[in-house]
């Protein structure tokens, strides 16, 4: 579970963020903090995995608060001010959400936290052979499907859609393949064609300009041959 707090001086922002999080089984709410001082007091006694952080707050601004933390958890900024985005990414925030934001944009930000391989504090929502595995939520039609990252074999662009092919089934979402790849761990997935990306662990063999994954044959594009050469070296 991802333990999170909300740091914002607006009550309606708390209601929206918690409402979105309540839709996700991986999220565990810990505390409403209405200013940064209250958040500091809580973090001095408790550990969390994620902070939803507003910037324009009384007493102590959001980034000033963040700079006081010696080992900050993951941070998703939620603000109405777009001009501070660059400073946020310099402070290694996960994402920068501009208010008002919808659930789909919110979910994309949370997926970046779920799919971060170095975040060892996050307990994963599904287990395979007693080992923890990260997962991601994908929107297909009008529902959200949770997909375990370790089951994804390859990804294929199909017009305005992207197909995620897993060991169990295929999930089709209305999203660009480039946007999907941004939500996935970079070390596990390799783009090999403008329309294809593969999971390294599922590659059975590489022959000429083709990759074999089980019964699937994936083409290798000329512009992506360098990625294959790097993998083989």
mmCIF file of C-alpha atoms in Angstrom:
data_model
loop_
_atom_site.group_PDB
_atom_site.id
_atom_site.type_symbol
_atom_site.label_atom_id
_atom_site.label_comp_id
_atom_site.label_asym_id
_atom_site.label_seq_id
_atom_site.Cartn_x
_atom_site.Cartn_y
_atom_site.Cartn_z
ATOM 1 C CA UNK A 1 0.000 0.000 0.000
ATOM 2 C CA UNK A 2 1.079 3.587 -0.680
ATOM 3 C CA UNK A 3 0.731 5.619 2.515
ATOM 4 C CA UNK A 4 -0.006 9.250 1.692
ATOM 5 C CA UNK A 5 -0.846 12.597 3.250
ATOM 6 C CA UNK A 6 -2.453 15.679 1.715
ATOM 7 C CA UNK A 7 -0.859 19.065 2.437
ATOM 8 C CA UNK A 8 -3.146 21.869 1.248
ATOM 9 C CA UNK A 9 -4.893 24.824 2.874
ATOM 10 C CA UNK A 10 -8.058 24.340 0.795
ATOM 11 C CA UNK A 11 -10.638 21.880 2.126
ATOM 12 C CA UNK A 12 -12.093 21.249 -1.317
ATOM 13 C CA UNK A 13 -8.665 20.154 -2.592
ATOM 14 C CA UNK A 14 -8.512 17.572 0.213
ATOM 15 C CA UNK A 15 -11.950 16.275 -0.736
ATOM 16 C CA UNK A 16 -11.028 15.924 -4.431
ATOM 17 C CA UNK A 17 -7.667 14.235 -3.867
ATOM 18 C CA UNK A 18 -8.935 11.832 -1.214
ATOM 19 C CA UNK A 19 -11.978 11.066 -3.375
ATOM 20 C CA UNK A 20 -9.711 10.100 -6.260
ATOM 21 C CA UNK A 21 -7.428 8.050 -3.992
ATOM 22 C CA UNK A 22 -10.409 6.187 -2.543
ATOM 23 C CA UNK A 23 -10.993 4.748 -6.022
ATOM 24 C CA UNK A 24 -7.543 3.107 -5.977
ATOM 25 C CA UNK A 25 -6.986 0.035 -3.772
ATOM 26 C CA UNK A 26 -3.242 0.738 -3.527
ATOM 27 C CA UNK A 27 -3.672 4.059 -1.688
ATOM 28 C CA UNK A 28 -3.772 4.285 2.128
ATOM 29 C CA UNK A 29 -4.780 7.672 3.519
ATOM 30 C CA UNK A 30 -2.943 8.807 6.681
ATOM 31 C CA UNK A 31 -3.667 12.492 7.427
ATOM 32 C CA UNK A 32 -5.148 15.803 6.283
ATOM 33 C CA UNK A 33 -2.600 18.604 6.806
ATOM 34 C CA UNK A 34 -3.833 22.145 6.206
ATOM 35 C CA UNK A 35 -0.425 23.818 6.354
ATOM 36 C CA UNK A 36 3.216 22.786 6.106
ATOM 37 C CA UNK A 37 3.866 23.115 9.854
ATOM 38 C CA UNK A 38 1.188 20.526 10.557
ATOM 39 C CA UNK A 39 2.780 18.260 7.932
ATOM 40 C CA UNK A 40 6.235 18.642 9.488
ATOM 41 C CA UNK A 41 4.895 17.654 12.890
ATOM 42 C CA UNK A 42 3.294 14.551 11.437
ATOM 43 C CA UNK A 43 6.368 13.520 9.411
ATOM 44 C CA UNK A 44 8.585 13.852 12.472
ATOM 45 C CA UNK A 45 6.706 10.918 14.005
ATOM 46 C CA UNK A 46 5.446 8.940 11.000
ATOM 47 C CA UNK A 47 6.675 7.679 7.639
ATOM 48 C CA UNK A 48 4.717 8.009 4.417
ATOM 49 C CA UNK A 49 5.405 7.055 0.807
ATOM 50 C CA UNK A 50 3.769 10.019 -0.908
ATOM 51 C CA UNK A 51 2.802 13.650 -0.286
ATOM 52 C CA UNK A 52 0.231 15.555 -2.317
ATOM 53 C CA UNK A 53 1.632 19.052 -1.874
ATOM 54 C CA UNK A 54 0.098 22.463 -2.514
ATOM 55 C CA UNK A 55 2.508 25.383 -3.010
ATOM 56 C CA UNK A 56 0.766 28.606 -1.980
ATOM 57 C CA UNK A 57 0.086 28.036 1.721
ATOM 58 C CA UNK A 58 0.316 30.279 4.811
ATOM 59 C CA UNK A 59 3.226 30.102 7.283
ATOM 60 C CA UNK A 60 5.481 28.022 5.004
ATOM 61 C CA UNK A 61 5.275 27.671 1.215
ATOM 62 C CA UNK A 62 5.219 24.235 -0.362
ATOM 63 C CA UNK A 63 8.740 24.187 -1.810
ATOM 64 C CA UNK A 64 10.200 25.830 1.312
ATOM 65 C CA UNK A 65 8.645 22.984 3.299
ATOM 66 C CA UNK A 66 10.019 20.397 0.866
ATOM 67 C CA UNK A 67 13.550 21.789 1.207
ATOM 68 C CA UNK A 68 13.430 21.251 4.986
ATOM 69 C CA UNK A 69 13.005 17.476 4.575
ATOM 70 C CA UNK A 70 16.265 15.534 4.688
ATOM 71 C CA UNK A 71 14.797 12.352 3.185
ATOM 72 C CA UNK A 72 11.535 13.390 1.540
ATOM 73 C CA UNK A 73 9.051 10.788 0.285
ATOM 74 C CA UNK A 74 7.682 10.957 -3.241
ATOM 75 C CA UNK A 75 5.899 14.244 -3.944
ATOM 76 C CA UNK A 76 3.102 15.108 -6.366
ATOM 77 C CA UNK A 77 2.551 18.850 -6.507
ATOM 78 C CA UNK A 78 -1.063 20.049 -6.774
ATOM 79 C CA UNK A 79 -1.285 23.771 -7.497
ATOM 80 C CA UNK A 80 -2.952 26.481 -9.554
ATOM 81 C CA UNK A 81 0.423 28.078 -10.389
ATOM 82 C CA UNK A 82 2.170 26.682 -13.466
ATOM 83 C CA UNK A 83 5.184 29.012 -13.228
ATOM 84 C CA UNK A 84 6.857 26.946 -10.483
ATOM 85 C CA UNK A 85 6.999 23.673 -12.434
ATOM 86 C CA UNK A 86 10.709 23.908 -13.305
ATOM 87 C CA UNK A 87 11.705 24.454 -9.682
ATOM 88 C CA UNK A 88 9.575 21.465 -8.728
ATOM 89 C CA UNK A 89 11.331 19.084 -11.092
ATOM 90 C CA UNK A 90 14.690 20.388 -9.850
ATOM 91 C CA UNK A 91 13.533 19.169 -6.423
ATOM 92 C CA UNK A 92 12.821 15.709 -7.917
ATOM 93 C CA UNK A 93 9.062 15.787 -7.609
ATOM 94 C CA UNK A 94 7.184 12.945 -9.309
ATOM 95 C CA UNK A 95 4.636 15.116 -11.113
ATOM 96 C CA UNK A 96 3.161 18.615 -11.241
ATOM 97 C CA UNK A 97 -0.642 18.753 -11.378
ATOM 98 C CA UNK A 98 -2.334 22.023 -12.298
ATOM 99 C CA UNK A 99 -5.672 22.655 -10.601
ATOM 100 C CA UNK A 100 -8.317 21.838 -11.589
ATOM 101 C CA UNK A 101 -7.213 18.357 -12.704
ATOM 102 C CA UNK A 102 -9.384 15.392 -13.593
ATOM 103 C CA UNK A 103 -9.100 11.804 -12.433
ATOM 104 C CA UNK A 104 -7.354 10.616 -15.595
ATOM 105 C CA UNK A 105 -4.504 13.139 -15.189
ATOM 106 C CA UNK A 106 -4.359 12.353 -11.469
ATOM 107 C CA UNK A 107 -4.112 8.631 -12.217
ATOM 108 C CA UNK A 108 -1.213 9.194 -14.591
ATOM 109 C CA UNK A 109 0.707 10.936 -11.796
ATOM 110 C CA UNK A 110 -0.019 8.172 -9.271
ATOM 111 C CA UNK A 111 1.040 5.534 -11.802
ATOM 112 C CA UNK A 112 4.478 7.159 -11.877
ATOM 113 C CA UNK A 113 4.766 6.494 -8.142
ATOM 114 C CA UNK A 114 3.482 2.920 -8.414
ATOM 115 C CA UNK A 115 5.873 2.174 -11.251
ATOM 116 C CA UNK A 116 8.994 3.642 -9.626
ATOM 117 C CA UNK A 117 11.332 0.643 -9.153
ATOM 118 C CA UNK A 118 13.653 2.282 -6.610
ATOM 119 C CA UNK A 119 10.824 3.056 -4.182
ATOM 120 C CA UNK A 120 11.288 0.066 -1.882
ATOM 121 C CA UNK A 121 8.786 1.406 0.662
ATOM 122 C CA UNK A 122 5.828 0.733 -1.620
ATOM 123 C CA UNK A 123 4.152 -2.581 -0.920
ATOM 124 C CA UNK A 124 2.720 -3.931 -4.150
ATOM 125 C CA UNK A 125 -0.909 -4.866 -4.493
ATOM 126 C CA UNK A 126 -0.434 -8.254 -6.128
ATOM 127 C CA UNK A 127 1.980 -11.096 -5.403
ATOM 128 C CA UNK A 128 3.454 -13.740 -7.635
ATOM 129 C CA UNK A 129 5.285 -16.629 -5.989
ATOM 130 C CA UNK A 130 5.361 -14.574 -2.758
ATOM 131 C CA UNK A 131 7.439 -11.827 -4.436
ATOM 132 C CA UNK A 132 6.132 -8.264 -4.613
ATOM 133 C CA UNK A 133 5.397 -6.880 -8.075
ATOM 134 C CA UNK A 134 4.441 -3.363 -9.047
ATOM 135 C CA UNK A 135 1.254 -2.642 -10.944
ATOM 136 C CA UNK A 136 -0.336 0.106 -13.004
ATOM 137 C CA UNK A 137 -3.927 1.190 -13.596
ATOM 138 C CA UNK A 138 -4.995 1.428 -17.250
ATOM 139 C CA UNK A 139 -8.193 3.019 -18.487
ATOM 140 C CA UNK A 140 -9.996 0.783 -20.979
ATOM 141 C CA UNK A 141 -13.380 2.063 -22.159
ATOM 142 C CA UNK A 142 -15.109 3.316 -18.997
ATOM 143 C CA UNK A 143 -13.289 1.208 -16.421
ATOM 144 C CA UNK A 144 -9.821 1.049 -14.880
ATOM 145 C CA UNK A 145 -7.944 -2.238 -15.091
ATOM 146 C CA UNK A 146 -5.041 -3.029 -12.789
ATOM 147 C CA UNK A 147 -2.191 -4.702 -14.663
ATOM 148 C CA UNK A 148 0.822 -6.248 -12.954
ATOM 149 C CA UNK A 149 3.958 -4.918 -14.638
ATOM 150 C CA UNK A 150 5.717 -8.285 -14.547
ATOM 151 C CA UNK A 151 3.009 -9.783 -16.788
ATOM 152 C CA UNK A 152 3.419 -7.277 -19.656
ATOM 153 C CA UNK A 153 5.130 -8.933 -22.631
ATOM 154 C CA UNK A 154 5.025 -6.102 -25.160
ATOM 155 C CA UNK A 155 3.198 -2.913 -26.107
ATOM 156 C CA UNK A 156 1.871 -2.100 -29.563
ATOM 157 C CA UNK A 157 0.621 1.202 -31.011
ATOM 158 C CA UNK A 158 -2.606 0.852 -32.987
ATOM 159 C CA UNK A 159 -3.678 4.192 -34.454
ATOM 160 C CA UNK A 160 -4.998 6.359 -31.625
ATOM 161 C CA UNK A 161 -4.872 3.385 -29.280
ATOM 162 C CA UNK A 162 -2.220 1.273 -27.589
ATOM 163 C CA UNK A 163 -2.444 -2.444 -26.890
ATOM 164 C CA UNK A 164 -0.774 -3.815 -23.761
ATOM 165 C CA UNK A 165 -0.228 -7.535 -24.285
ATOM 166 C CA UNK A 166 0.244 -9.507 -21.067
ATOM 167 C CA UNK A 167 0.669 -13.184 -20.264
ATOM 168 C CA UNK A 168 -3.048 -13.289 -19.424
ATOM 169 C CA UNK A 169 -4.829 -10.984 -21.866
ATOM 170 C CA UNK A 170 -4.655 -7.829 -23.988
ATOM 171 C CA UNK A 171 -5.765 -4.426 -22.707
ATOM 172 C CA UNK A 172 -6.493 -1.691 -25.266
ATOM 173 C CA UNK A 173 -6.381 1.919 -24.111
ATOM 174 C CA UNK A 174 -6.873 5.276 -25.856
ATOM 175 C CA UNK A 175 -3.379 6.592 -25.257
ATOM 176 C CA UNK A 176 -0.202 7.197 -27.259
ATOM 177 C CA UNK A 177 2.510 4.572 -26.872
ATOM 178 C CA UNK A 178 4.970 7.321 -25.858
ATOM 179 C CA UNK A 179 2.706 8.373 -22.962
ATOM 180 C CA UNK A 180 2.310 4.754 -21.840
ATOM 181 C CA UNK A 181 6.076 4.238 -21.793
ATOM 182 C CA UNK A 182 6.538 7.325 -19.614
ATOM 183 C CA UNK A 183 4.435 5.616 -16.933
ATOM 184 C CA UNK A 184 6.528 2.430 -16.963
ATOM 185 C CA UNK A 185 9.930 1.577 -15.409
ATOM 186 C CA UNK A 186 12.550 2.588 -17.971
ATOM 187 C CA UNK A 187 14.917 -0.282 -17.156
ATOM 188 C CA UNK A 188 12.359 -3.015 -17.885
ATOM 189 C CA UNK A 189 10.885 -1.861 -21.194
ATOM 190 C CA UNK A 190 12.674 -1.297 -24.499
ATOM 191 C CA UNK A 191 11.241 0.503 -27.525
ATOM 192 C CA UNK A 192 12.298 -1.419 -30.636
ATOM 193 C CA UNK A 193 10.025 0.129 -33.266
ATOM 194 C CA UNK A 194 7.924 3.301 -33.552
ATOM 195 C CA UNK A 195 4.907 1.075 -32.847
ATOM 196 C CA UNK A 196 6.387 -1.534 -30.498
ATOM 197 C CA UNK A 197 8.079 -1.752 -27.112
ATOM 198 C CA UNK A 198 9.026 -5.037 -25.470
ATOM 199 C CA UNK A 199 9.710 -6.247 -21.956
ATOM 200 C CA UNK A 200 13.316 -7.417 -21.839
ATOM 201 C CA UNK A 201 12.677 -10.435 -19.624
ATOM 202 C CA UNK A 202 10.218 -11.950 -22.115
ATOM 203 C CA UNK A 203 12.539 -11.899 -25.138
ATOM 204 C CA UNK A 204 13.124 -15.501 -26.244
ATOM 205 C CA UNK A 205 15.407 -14.715 -29.158
ATOM 206 C CA UNK A 206 16.466 -12.031 -31.629
ATOM 207 C CA UNK A 207 16.936 -12.945 -35.285
ATOM 208 C CA UNK A 208 17.749 -10.322 -37.897
ATOM 209 C CA UNK A 209 15.184 -7.557 -37.560
ATOM 210 C CA UNK A 210 12.744 -9.632 -35.523
ATOM 211 C CA UNK A 211 12.233 -10.300 -31.820
ATOM 212 C CA UNK A 212 10.504 -13.479 -30.705
ATOM 213 C CA UNK A 213 8.393 -13.420 -27.551
ATOM 214 C CA UNK A 214 6.565 -16.703 -27.169
ATOM 215 C CA UNK A 215 4.398 -17.001 -30.289
ATOM 216 C CA UNK A 216 4.642 -13.273 -31.041
ATOM 217 C CA UNK A 217 7.048 -11.782 -33.597
ATOM 218 C CA UNK A 218 7.981 -8.131 -33.033
ATOM 219 C CA UNK A 219 9.690 -6.094 -35.803
ATOM 220 C CA UNK A 220 12.803 -4.033 -35.090
ATOM 221 C CA UNK A 221 12.763 -0.568 -36.692
ATOM 222 C CA UNK A 222 15.923 0.856 -38.249
ATOM 223 C CA UNK A 223 15.855 3.887 -35.958
ATOM 224 C CA UNK A 224 15.716 1.628 -32.891
ATOM 225 C CA UNK A 225 18.446 -0.834 -33.859
ATOM 226 C CA UNK A 226 20.779 1.023 -31.495
ATOM 227 C CA UNK A 227 18.596 0.005 -28.538
ATOM 228 C CA UNK A 228 19.010 -3.641 -29.495
ATOM 229 C CA UNK A 229 22.777 -3.272 -29.952
ATOM 230 C CA UNK A 230 23.020 -1.721 -26.490
ATOM 231 C CA UNK A 231 20.961 -4.586 -25.020
ATOM 232 C CA UNK A 232 23.171 -7.226 -26.627
ATOM 233 C CA UNK A 233 26.390 -5.530 -25.577
#
